[in-house]
Amino acid sequence: MTNQWRLDTLDQTLVLLSLNNRLPCLIYWGRRLPDNENLNSLSTAVAKDWGDNLLDKVPELSVLPEQSANFPGQLGCKMRGLDGMILSSNFVFLKDEAKDNSLSLVFLDKAIEQTYTLTIISFEESNTYSLSAKIDSKKPIFMDWFSAPVILAPQNSNEMIDYGGQWGGEFRSQITPWVTGTHLRESRSGTTSHANFPGLLIPTIESSENSGSCYGFHYGWSGGHRMIAEQLPDGRRQVQFGNTENSDLISGNSFETAKLYISHSSNGISGVGKSFRSHVANSIIKAPKDNVRPVHYNCWEAIYFDHNIDQLKEIASLASEIGAERFVLDDGWFKGRDSANSSLGDWDVDKNKYPSGLQPLISHIHSLKMSFGLWFEPEMVSPNSNLYRQHPEWIMGHKDQTLGRDQLVLNIAIKDVEDYLFKKISALLTEYPIEYIKWDHNRVLPYPDASQTKSLYVLLKRIRLAYPKVEIESCSSGGGRIDYGILENTQRVWLSDSNDAIERLRIQHEAILWLPTSITGSHVGPKVCHTSGRELPLAFRAWVAAQRHMGFEMDPRELSPSDKALLKAVTNWWKENREWMKDANILRLPCVDKSITAEIQINSSENHFVVFAGQNALSEFSSPVPLVLSGLDSMAMYNVSLYNKNHINSLSKSNGGLLQKTFKLSGQFLMNHGLQLPKAFPASMMVIEGDKAA
C-alpha cells in the first residue's frame, strides 16, 4: 500500500511517501509545488535506481532509519529493554490525521509493542515547519538515542554551515564540505552551549547570501543536542537532530523529541533568517505584540559585587538621563554574596547592603520612570551557602566534583528543589514590584541529564503562570543557552558576555539569522572592555548596541559631558526607530572587503532603510570597495545619506562623498554597483539612511 502526504507553507512544500505501509520518507522539500502536482507521478519520479552489488534495492532513508530496513547509515533510534537487550523496530502504518496546517502519522510495531508518532506543523506566514517524534512503549525501555524526524538533505550542495564558539566568542560560523561519512556535532555540557549552537544551514551550489536555495535547521532544546549530517556511499544525505545521546538516564514508557524547526529559502541564507526570525517573534515568544522594548541598563560591569545603595541611586539617575528605561540589579544583592565563591541558593536580600530591603532603591528607580529587574541564578548553589549545608543531597553529581565558577548544580528534577526555588523567587516577586528577571546559568552540568532541562521548563512555566507580567531573560554566561526551547519560556537573550564591540559586531552578524533584534540584548560596555582589554570609541560601542535591543552596562559616572551627549543622541535615535526596526526585514550584506561587517534593515512599508556598516579592522585596500545593498525596489529612487557623520573617524580626502552629501540613487544602482563608503578608521560604524523618493 502506498500513502502520500503533502504540507505547504506560503513558499514551500513537504511531501512524504510511505511504501508498503513502512515508515515514510521525505521525498520533496523545497520551493512550493503547484497545487495540481501529481503526487503519484512525483513518487515514481524520485525512485532510486539499483545502487550496488550488495543489496537488490536501495534501502529506504525514512524519517526514522531502521536496522530492519537494512539501512546502512546512522540509525534514527537506539533503545534497549530493561534486560539490556537492543530493541530493533519494524514500524508499519496504523493511522493518520491530516489538517490544513498539521499532520500526525502513527506507526505500530506489534512485536515490541510500541507506537511511533510523527507530528509536523506548518506555519504559513513564517514559512517554517516544526517536526517532532514520539515513541510509546507498553513495556519500560531505555532510550539511548532518538532523532527528531530525519530529513533527506539536498544533493546539490557542496557544503554545510554550522557554529562553533566559546565563552565570550559565540556564533563562529564554520563550513564543512560534504564527503562520504558522518559529520557529528554534539553538546554534552547539559545546555545548548557556547560551542555547539543547534543550527545548521545547507546552501545549494547556486546559492549566495541573498539568492538561491538554502535549507535551515534549528533544534529547540536547552539540554544539549546531537546533530548528525551523513552522506551515504550512494550519495544520499541525511540530517538528524535529537537530545544528547544517553541523556535520558532512567527507563520509561514514553520518549519524545524536542521540536526540529526547518525552513527552505529561495532567497539564499538571508531568506532562512527571515523565516526563523518571523517564527520566533510570532509563534514562540510569549510577549505582547505591541510591547515597546525599553532601553536596558544592567549594573554588572559598573559595580560587580560592590553594592552601595547611594551609588546605585546615582548610577540609576545618570543612566536615566542618558535614556535608560529599565534598571537591572545584577549579582551581589543577596545575603553574603560579596564574591563569586559563596551564597548562591540563599535568595534573601542582604541586610548589610540593603538595611531596608530593596524597596528604597526600587522606589528611586520608579521615580525616574524606569522599570526594575533582578538577577537570579536559581539552578546553582555555592558549597559555601546555607542551602548546601542544609541539603548537600540536592546537587547533581559527586560532592568532590570539579567546581565551575566555585559552584555546583542543583538537581531541580527533585521536586523539593523545584518547590524551594519557586518559593524563594515567588517571595521576592510578591514582596517587590519586580518587572524583569535576568535568569543566569554559569557552569556546565556534571553530566547530561534530560530531566534537568524538562524540570527547568516546568519551573519557568510555574513562574510565568504566577507572574505573567514579569519578563525573563535567558543568560548562560552569555550565549550558553540560546535556543527555541528556552525562548518558549523567556522573552530576551543575553547574546554574549563579551561587550567588546568589534567581537559583538561579528556575533550579532551571525546570530541575526536565528534571533529577532527585539529579543537580542546588546549593551554599551565600559571604556575598557572587561573581556578583551580593548579600548574602543564610545560612538562605535553605542552604534553596535543600537543594531539590536539596546542597553548600557558601563558605569555612567565614567562618561564625560560630551560622551553623555553622544550616547544620549544615539539612544534617542534608537528610540525613534525601535518600533519599525522590531519588524524590519534584515539582510546581511557580504563585502569583498572583509574589514566591513554590514547589514541593511528595511521597514515593513519598504520606503525607508538603514545600513549599518562596521569597520572591524584595517582594510587591505587603499580605497574602500563599494558596498552592494540588497532588498530594495530596483526601479525606485532613494535619498541616501550618512546619518552619523560626526561620529566617523575618517581618512577621507573626498569632497563629494557621503561625509558631505546626500545622494539620490536608484535601487538598481545601489544593488548592482553599490554605495561608496568613506575611508574610515577601524572601530567605526557608518549608519546610512535611505528614504524612497516621491
XYZ file of C-alpha atoms in Angstrom:
694
model
C 0.000 0.000 0.000
C 1.268 3.484 -0.916
C 0.479 6.622 1.073
C 1.482 10.199 0.329
C 1.105 13.350 2.368
C 1.739 16.973 1.489
C 2.095 20.040 3.707
C 2.571 23.588 2.397
C 3.525 26.989 3.687
C 3.174 30.101 1.537
C 6.532 29.437 -0.130
C 7.493 25.781 0.334
C 6.230 22.214 0.226
C 6.956 18.992 2.107
C 5.977 15.634 0.591
C 6.171 12.320 2.452
C 5.859 8.878 0.863
C 5.163 5.550 2.568
C 5.605 2.349 0.539
C 4.181 -0.976 1.718
C 2.950 0.674 4.922
C 6.530 1.302 6.080
C 7.766 4.458 7.749
C 7.566 7.406 5.360
C 10.455 9.036 3.541
C 10.727 12.745 2.868
C 10.795 12.781 -0.932
C 10.442 16.508 -1.547
C 11.272 19.625 0.439
C 11.750 22.899 -1.340
C 10.034 25.701 -3.168
C 6.254 25.348 -3.188
C 4.955 22.899 -5.767
C 1.942 23.660 -7.989
C -1.342 22.799 -6.305
C -2.072 20.289 -9.071
C 1.241 18.425 -8.733
C 0.504 14.705 -9.156
C 1.948 13.013 -6.090
C 1.778 9.552 -7.703
C 3.950 10.730 -10.564
C 6.255 12.519 -8.142
C 6.609 9.358 -6.036
C 7.606 7.349 -9.101
C 9.993 10.032 -10.334
C 12.075 10.020 -7.128
C 12.544 6.215 -7.028
C 16.231 5.320 -6.717
C 17.885 3.089 -9.289
C 19.859 -0.010 -8.277
C 22.728 1.042 -6.082
C 25.499 -1.549 -5.799
C 26.116 -5.306 -5.736
C 25.411 -5.721 -2.031
C 21.614 -5.350 -1.911
C 18.933 -5.825 -4.549
C 17.399 -2.416 -3.916
C 18.353 0.873 -2.336
C 17.400 0.804 1.394
C 14.838 3.407 2.399
C 16.010 6.565 4.159
C 12.922 7.101 6.284
C 12.032 9.634 8.964
C 13.352 7.017 11.422
C 16.043 4.934 9.692
C 15.700 1.357 10.979
C 18.040 -1.611 11.072
C 15.122 -3.793 9.963
C 15.077 -1.871 6.656
C 18.754 -2.784 6.082
C 19.633 0.879 6.398
C 23.441 1.136 6.173
C 23.916 4.526 7.846
C 23.317 6.091 11.245
C 20.081 4.779 12.756
C 17.385 7.140 13.960
C 16.806 5.337 17.242
C 18.790 3.246 19.722
C 16.812 1.645 22.536
C 17.137 -1.227 24.992
C 14.880 -3.331 27.160
C 15.318 -3.388 30.914
C 17.440 -6.521 30.455
C 19.889 -4.528 28.333
C 18.951 -6.251 25.061
C 18.892 -3.991 21.987
C 15.414 -3.446 20.566
C 15.081 -3.189 16.783
C 11.850 -1.687 15.485
C 9.832 -2.572 12.402
C 7.079 0.027 12.353
C 4.088 -0.233 9.996
C 1.339 2.275 9.240
C -1.552 2.475 11.695
C -3.380 5.776 11.108
C -3.039 9.394 10.098
C -4.684 12.691 10.962
C -4.268 15.477 8.447
C -5.455 19.052 8.914
C -4.850 22.232 6.943
C -1.641 23.047 8.791
C -0.667 19.846 10.572
C -0.085 16.164 10.012
C 0.110 13.345 12.532
C 1.184 9.838 11.442
C 1.112 6.831 13.759
C 3.012 3.580 13.136
C 2.878 0.331 15.130
C 5.320 -2.451 15.912
C 3.295 -5.313 17.406
C 6.321 -7.447 18.224
C 7.902 -4.944 20.638
C 4.551 -3.315 21.500
C 5.476 0.218 20.504
C 3.973 3.068 18.516
C 5.874 5.791 16.696
C 4.113 9.125 16.162
C 5.369 11.750 13.757
C 3.942 15.271 14.041
C 4.532 18.079 11.542
C 3.061 21.568 11.813
C 3.331 24.100 9.014
C 3.431 27.799 9.819
C 2.322 29.501 6.623
C 3.156 33.091 7.441
C 6.648 32.448 8.809
C 7.414 29.848 6.135
C 8.547 27.349 8.755
C 7.788 23.766 9.812
C 8.158 22.147 13.194
C 8.683 18.389 13.361
C 8.721 16.111 16.387
C 8.546 12.397 17.101
C 7.353 10.237 19.969
C 7.731 6.571 20.874
C 5.271 4.990 23.305
C 6.129 1.555 24.648
C 3.914 -0.855 26.558
C 6.980 -2.075 28.453
C 9.535 0.250 30.065
C 12.636 0.778 27.951
C 15.898 2.676 27.950
C 16.299 5.248 25.158
C 19.927 5.857 24.221
C 19.323 7.940 21.089
C 16.164 9.214 19.437
C 16.234 11.559 16.473
C 13.570 14.034 15.569
C 12.113 13.158 12.138
C 15.070 12.631 9.840
C 15.458 14.975 6.900
C 16.708 13.902 3.488
C 19.234 16.639 2.718
C 19.774 18.077 -0.770
C 22.412 16.505 -3.005
C 23.014 19.718 -4.993
C 25.104 21.163 -2.175
C 28.849 21.121 -1.636
C 28.960 22.251 1.979
C 27.131 22.870 5.212
C 27.424 25.701 7.742
C 27.188 25.277 11.494
C 28.580 27.076 14.543
C 31.411 26.676 16.991
C 32.468 29.186 19.625
C 33.433 29.690 23.231
C 32.588 31.876 26.188
C 32.747 35.487 25.025
C 33.128 34.337 21.415
C 29.899 32.643 20.404
C 28.418 32.028 16.936
C 31.609 31.288 15.000
C 30.365 30.014 11.659
C 32.275 27.103 10.188
C 31.994 25.463 6.789
C 32.265 21.700 6.329
C 32.311 20.006 2.906
C 30.014 17.095 2.234
C 32.029 13.889 1.994
C 31.079 10.256 2.395
C 30.811 9.655 6.113
C 29.419 11.406 9.170
C 29.766 14.982 10.407
C 28.875 14.957 14.112
C 28.233 17.940 16.404
C 27.235 17.363 19.999
C 26.855 19.405 23.163
C 27.333 17.224 26.225
C 27.601 20.105 28.692
C 23.956 19.800 29.696
C 22.981 23.051 27.963
C 22.798 24.353 24.416
C 26.431 25.501 24.927
C 28.620 28.295 23.597
C 30.444 25.860 21.332
C 27.560 23.997 19.676
C 24.634 26.225 18.741
C 21.901 23.814 17.472
C 21.579 25.290 13.988
C 22.564 24.083 10.527
C 22.474 25.711 7.091
C 22.779 23.827 3.815
C 23.173 26.234 0.885
C 22.911 24.693 -2.575
C 25.638 25.132 -5.178
C 23.920 28.122 -6.810
C 23.099 29.798 -3.502
C 24.555 33.027 -2.101
C 23.737 35.270 0.824
C 20.579 36.706 -0.727
C 19.710 34.425 -3.655
C 19.339 30.748 -4.466
C 18.129 27.797 -2.391
C 19.180 27.284 1.200
C 17.896 24.855 3.830
C 17.849 25.773 7.524
C 17.533 23.627 10.679
C 17.207 24.504 14.354
C 16.655 22.068 17.236
C 14.685 23.736 20.027
C 16.138 22.053 23.103
C 18.068 23.593 26.004
C 19.701 20.486 27.431
C 22.355 19.770 24.855
C 21.827 18.305 21.420
C 23.338 15.893 18.931
C 23.457 16.595 15.211
C 24.426 14.057 12.559
C 24.890 15.035 8.915
C 25.743 11.934 6.931
C 26.484 11.229 3.292
C 25.944 7.588 2.338
C 28.057 5.773 -0.271
C 25.095 6.004 -2.679
C 25.207 9.828 -2.417
C 22.091 10.336 -0.333
C 22.358 12.569 2.707
C 20.517 12.630 5.994
C 20.324 15.158 8.841
C 19.432 14.030 12.350
C 18.862 16.227 15.419
C 17.984 14.990 18.878
C 18.716 15.273 22.576
C 22.278 14.456 23.569
C 22.931 10.713 23.356
C 22.424 8.847 26.662
C 20.854 11.858 28.371
C 17.640 10.000 29.283
C 19.073 8.347 32.365
C 16.052 6.388 33.566
C 13.727 3.941 31.856
C 10.288 4.992 30.737
C 7.252 4.163 28.640
C 7.253 7.319 26.541
C 10.016 9.358 24.887
C 9.543 12.473 22.800
C 11.979 14.625 20.871
C 12.038 18.386 21.044
C 10.820 20.304 18.026
C 13.023 20.467 14.959
C 12.364 23.696 13.066
C 13.149 23.724 9.358
C 12.746 26.246 6.575
C 13.675 26.355 2.905
C 14.548 29.685 1.316
C 14.587 30.629 -2.343
C 16.337 33.870 -1.355
C 19.601 32.486 -0.059
C 20.857 32.272 3.501
C 19.201 35.559 4.500
C 15.838 34.113 3.496
C 16.228 31.352 6.078
C 16.995 34.033 8.654
C 13.876 35.983 7.741
C 11.689 32.899 8.254
C 13.239 31.863 11.547
C 13.122 35.400 12.990
C 9.474 35.697 11.999
C 8.638 32.356 13.578
C 10.377 33.199 16.857
C 8.724 36.616 17.069
C 5.219 35.492 16.137
C 4.906 31.874 17.299
C 7.420 31.228 20.097
C 7.958 34.362 22.207
C 5.135 34.892 24.701
C 5.067 38.673 24.897
C 2.562 41.365 23.917
C 2.899 42.163 20.232
C 2.774 45.897 20.950
C 5.410 45.672 23.671
C 7.819 48.609 23.265
C 11.320 47.417 24.032
C 12.771 49.613 26.810
C 16.342 50.848 26.786
C 18.073 48.493 29.184
C 20.587 49.272 31.941
C 22.460 46.491 33.747
C 24.805 47.406 36.597
C 27.096 44.338 36.497
C 30.130 45.782 34.731
C 29.789 49.015 36.695
C 29.907 47.640 40.244
C 30.232 43.832 40.230
C 29.698 42.762 43.889
C 30.292 46.197 45.406
C 26.695 47.196 46.177
C 26.137 50.587 47.762
C 22.604 51.917 47.644
C 23.606 55.585 47.354
C 25.984 54.838 44.498
C 23.366 52.696 42.779
C 20.847 55.541 43.017
C 23.409 57.878 41.469
C 24.119 55.380 38.680
C 20.382 54.924 38.053
C 19.859 58.686 37.818
C 22.691 59.078 35.333
C 21.503 56.109 33.271
C 18.021 57.620 33.181
C 19.403 60.962 31.989
C 21.080 59.194 29.075
C 17.860 57.404 28.191
C 17.627 54.122 30.120
C 14.086 52.876 30.764
C 14.826 49.687 32.711
C 17.326 49.118 35.542
C 18.528 45.575 36.309
C 20.245 44.896 39.631
C 22.729 42.132 38.890
C 24.621 39.638 41.079
C 25.600 40.615 44.636
C 22.293 41.726 46.183
C 21.608 38.647 48.356
C 22.881 37.611 51.766
C 26.640 37.046 51.986
C 27.248 37.477 48.259
C 30.460 39.509 48.282
C 32.291 37.393 45.706
C 31.642 34.582 43.261
C 32.515 31.831 45.762
C 29.587 31.948 48.183
C 25.869 32.209 48.893
C 24.222 31.009 45.680
C 20.963 29.397 46.760
C 20.409 31.754 49.716
C 17.960 34.047 47.963
C 17.361 36.571 50.730
C 18.178 40.273 50.445
C 21.477 41.205 52.132
C 20.534 43.453 55.062
C 24.081 44.763 55.340
C 23.893 46.209 51.837
C 20.160 46.915 51.859
C 19.122 47.615 55.508
C 15.561 48.454 54.462
C 15.389 45.858 51.726
C 15.294 46.628 48.020
C 12.317 48.969 48.152
C 14.256 52.251 48.640
C 16.299 51.530 45.516
C 13.241 50.379 43.562
C 11.273 53.467 44.606
C 14.086 55.687 43.359
C 14.239 53.791 40.060
C 10.476 54.046 39.623
C 10.621 57.771 40.372
C 12.904 58.011 37.325
C 10.199 56.295 35.219
C 12.330 53.166 34.885
C 11.154 49.601 35.482
C 13.124 47.314 37.793
C 14.705 43.928 37.163
C 16.621 41.486 39.355
C 19.335 38.890 38.680
C 18.985 35.243 39.756
C 20.950 32.073 39.169
C 18.405 29.577 40.518
C 19.870 26.348 39.120
C 23.173 26.717 41.009
C 24.367 26.501 44.591
C 27.589 27.542 46.298
C 29.290 24.960 48.552
C 29.667 27.907 50.929
C 25.939 28.526 51.406
C 23.262 27.793 53.955
C 21.299 25.870 51.338
C 24.160 23.474 50.591
C 24.902 22.954 54.262
C 21.249 22.050 54.835
C 20.765 19.950 51.695
C 24.010 18.552 50.259
C 21.903 15.774 48.698
C 20.244 18.282 46.334
C 23.200 18.634 43.973
C 23.879 16.872 40.679
C 26.970 14.675 40.728
C 29.548 13.817 43.365
C 30.342 16.257 46.154
C 34.048 16.202 45.210
C 33.474 17.057 41.542
C 35.332 19.873 39.800
C 33.610 23.172 40.544
C 32.637 25.701 37.895
C 32.809 29.345 38.992
C 33.010 27.963 42.556
C 29.554 26.480 42.301
C 27.616 23.241 41.979
C 24.418 22.433 40.084
C 21.125 21.903 41.889
C 19.168 18.863 40.747
C 15.882 20.584 40.003
C 14.385 17.278 38.855
C 13.987 16.664 42.593
C 10.527 18.060 43.335
C 11.599 19.560 46.667
C 14.305 21.558 44.872
C 11.871 22.897 42.281
C 9.423 23.840 45.048
C 12.165 25.541 47.076
C 13.267 27.667 44.135
C 9.717 28.622 43.221
C 9.019 29.601 46.831
C 12.150 31.785 47.130
C 11.688 33.519 43.774
C 7.961 33.915 44.330
C 8.531 35.540 47.726
C 10.675 38.254 46.156
C 8.336 38.787 43.193
C 5.455 39.159 45.647
C 7.238 41.489 48.082
C 8.765 43.787 45.459
C 7.457 45.301 42.194
C 9.929 43.370 40.032
C 9.099 43.529 36.337
C 12.084 41.644 34.927
C 14.267 38.659 35.775
C 17.747 38.059 34.423
C 17.916 34.252 34.727
C 21.558 33.187 34.631
C 23.279 29.784 34.345
C 27.042 29.985 34.728
C 28.500 26.500 34.660
C 28.157 23.250 32.781
C 26.321 20.263 34.212
C 28.449 17.432 35.622
C 26.727 15.109 33.152
C 23.951 15.451 30.568
C 20.505 14.769 32.007
C 17.345 15.473 30.025
C 15.255 15.538 33.208
C 17.143 18.659 34.360
C 16.032 20.559 31.268
C 12.458 19.295 31.466
C 12.300 20.373 35.117
C 13.694 23.800 34.211
C 10.864 24.249 31.714
C 8.340 23.266 34.403
C 9.800 25.781 36.878
C 9.845 28.595 34.325
C 6.241 27.860 33.358
C 5.194 27.962 37.019
C 6.785 31.387 37.446
C 5.301 32.721 34.211
C 1.844 31.472 35.147
C 2.029 33.027 38.618
C 3.606 36.297 37.397
C 2.551 36.716 33.759
C 3.719 40.344 33.530
C 7.308 39.550 34.532
C 9.693 39.346 31.593
C 12.515 36.785 31.765
C 15.909 36.982 30.096
C 17.873 33.817 29.333
C 21.560 34.203 30.153
C 24.094 31.411 30.458
C 27.473 33.081 30.828
C 26.221 34.980 27.809
C 25.220 32.743 24.905
C 25.480 29.304 26.504
C 21.733 28.622 26.397
C 20.149 30.226 23.370
C 17.632 28.044 21.576
C 13.948 27.993 20.677
C 13.147 25.703 23.623
C 14.282 28.227 26.225
C 12.592 31.013 24.234
C 9.200 29.370 24.761
C 9.601 30.472 28.379
C 11.681 33.662 28.101
C 11.495 36.934 26.186
C 15.114 38.047 25.764
C 18.583 36.552 25.448
C 21.964 37.862 26.517
C 23.898 37.074 23.355
C 27.393 37.066 24.836
C 29.267 38.130 27.941
C 31.649 39.989 25.644
C 30.860 43.692 25.410
C 33.838 44.186 23.088
C 32.045 45.977 20.259
C 34.237 44.528 17.487
C 33.605 40.981 18.703
C 29.958 41.838 19.352
C 29.580 43.081 15.781
C 30.635 39.664 14.468
C 28.463 37.717 16.922
C 25.383 39.815 16.112
C 26.045 39.429 12.394
C 25.891 35.631 12.658
C 23.088 35.414 15.222
C 20.716 37.601 13.163
C 19.900 34.513 11.089
C 18.310 32.928 14.158
C 17.136 35.684 16.513
C 14.897 38.760 16.140
C 16.529 42.074 17.032
C 13.839 42.795 19.630
C 14.939 39.924 21.900
C 18.703 40.164 21.330
C 20.308 42.182 24.106
C 23.245 44.396 23.102
C 24.824 46.771 25.590
C 27.270 49.650 25.501
C 30.105 48.345 27.623
C 32.793 50.132 29.637
C 35.515 52.245 28.070
C 37.979 49.385 28.553
C 36.307 46.088 27.678
C 36.439 43.663 30.595
C 36.708 40.556 28.389
C 39.300 41.719 25.843
C 41.109 44.679 27.402
C 40.461 46.732 24.271
C 39.559 50.387 24.457
C 37.105 51.313 21.713
C 35.430 54.634 20.801
C 32.128 55.301 22.510
C 30.401 56.098 19.203
C 31.295 52.665 17.838
C 30.187 50.900 21.032
C 26.891 52.803 21.001
C 26.044 52.151 17.350
C 26.834 48.429 17.637
C 24.378 48.257 20.550
C 21.795 50.219 18.543
C 21.636 47.401 15.981
C 19.751 45.172 18.443
C 17.842 45.602 21.746
C 19.875 48.495 23.057
C 21.199 48.856 26.574
C 24.115 50.088 28.709
C 26.370 48.109 31.027
C 29.082 50.584 31.911
C 29.411 52.909 34.865
C 27.836 56.158 33.578
C 29.961 58.041 36.085
C 32.950 57.412 33.796
C 31.370 59.459 30.976
C 32.452 62.997 30.209
C 29.766 65.568 29.363
C 30.496 65.144 25.642
C 30.293 61.341 25.988
C 26.938 61.637 27.741
C 25.637 63.845 24.944
C 26.868 61.418 22.289
C 25.355 58.362 23.983
C 22.089 60.178 24.608
C 21.914 61.146 20.919
C 22.411 57.539 19.762
C 19.900 56.326 22.343
C 17.325 58.846 21.140
C 17.902 57.691 17.556
C 17.253 54.102 18.656
C 14.075 55.101 20.499
C 12.798 56.922 17.423
C 13.431 53.883 15.220
C 12.852 50.900 17.507
C 9.242 50.276 16.501
C 9.884 49.749 12.797
C 13.243 48.058 13.424
C 11.472 45.439 15.543
C 9.696 44.157 12.423
C 12.314 45.072 9.820
C 13.468 42.832 7.005
C 17.170 42.384 7.752
C 19.674 41.275 5.132
C 23.355 40.766 5.688
C 25.483 42.492 3.075
C 28.542 40.471 2.028
C 31.539 42.544 1.040
C 34.758 41.589 -0.730
C 36.493 43.789 1.832
C 36.392 41.588 4.948
C 37.117 44.603 7.132
C 33.464 45.616 6.612
C 30.647 43.872 8.501
C 27.349 45.216 7.199
C 23.609 44.696 7.160
C 20.549 46.525 5.870
C 17.308 46.895 7.836
C 14.249 47.739 5.723
C 10.936 48.825 7.224
C 7.710 46.922 6.529
C 6.449 49.679 4.186
C 9.696 49.316 2.196
C 10.097 53.081 1.969
C 12.895 53.510 4.489
C 16.095 51.641 5.292
C 19.181 51.914 7.426
C 22.541 50.338 6.656
C 24.939 49.562 9.495
C 28.440 49.227 8.019
C 31.027 48.461 10.674
C 34.735 48.903 10.030
C 36.067 45.989 12.056
C 39.758 46.233 11.067
C 42.170 47.932 8.700
C 41.259 47.301 5.088
C 43.637 45.545 2.711
C 42.566 48.070 0.051
C 43.745 51.665 -0.108
C 40.310 52.807 -1.316
C 37.021 51.422 0.037
C 35.184 48.796 -2.027
C 31.562 49.748 -2.893
C 29.060 48.142 -0.521
C 26.355 46.428 -2.588
C 22.908 46.708 -0.986
C 20.018 44.255 -1.218
C 16.242 44.064 -0.737
C 15.383 47.405 -2.376
C 12.931 48.336 -5.126
C 15.157 48.322 -8.218
C 13.087 50.960 -10.060
C 12.660 53.327 -7.114
C 14.858 56.316 -6.312
C 16.270 56.722 -2.801
C 17.641 59.717 -0.949
C 20.713 58.285 0.755
C 22.744 59.988 3.488
C 25.246 59.188 6.212
C 23.395 59.873 9.463
C 26.290 59.903 11.905
C 28.879 61.980 10.014
C 30.209 63.498 13.231
C 30.873 60.049 14.729
C 33.219 58.842 11.988
C 36.978 58.995 12.373
C 37.887 59.193 8.719
C 40.931 59.378 6.486
C 38.717 60.644 3.680
C 40.185 63.066 1.149
C 36.970 63.198 -0.873
C 34.973 66.404 -1.163
C 31.930 64.757 -2.694
C 31.233 61.596 -0.724
C 28.769 60.547 1.959
C 30.602 62.580 4.564
C 29.472 65.746 2.756
C 26.486 64.942 0.553
C 23.074 63.321 0.255
C 22.673 61.239 -2.913
C 19.583 60.425 -4.915
C 20.217 56.957 -6.336
C 18.141 54.137 -7.799
C 17.645 50.816 -6.085
C 19.097 49.248 -9.220
C 22.340 51.201 -8.828
C 22.587 50.511 -5.100
C 22.031 46.765 -5.616
C 24.428 46.419 -8.567
C 27.225 48.950 -8.257
C 26.812 49.643 -4.558
C 27.467 52.535 -2.227
C 30.894 54.128 -1.926
C 31.823 54.282 1.767
C 34.226 56.830 3.238
C 37.713 55.719 4.232
C 37.320 55.149 7.978
C 39.487 54.059 10.868
C 38.818 50.639 12.459
C 36.107 50.639 15.127
C 33.906 53.000 13.115
C 30.230 52.395 12.383
C 28.675 54.088 9.376
C 24.906 54.477 9.779
C 23.433 55.170 6.346
C 19.759 56.063 5.993
C 17.713 55.839 2.829
C 14.235 57.083 2.033
C 12.255 56.255 -1.068
C 11.874 59.449 -3.073
C 8.389 60.653 -4.005
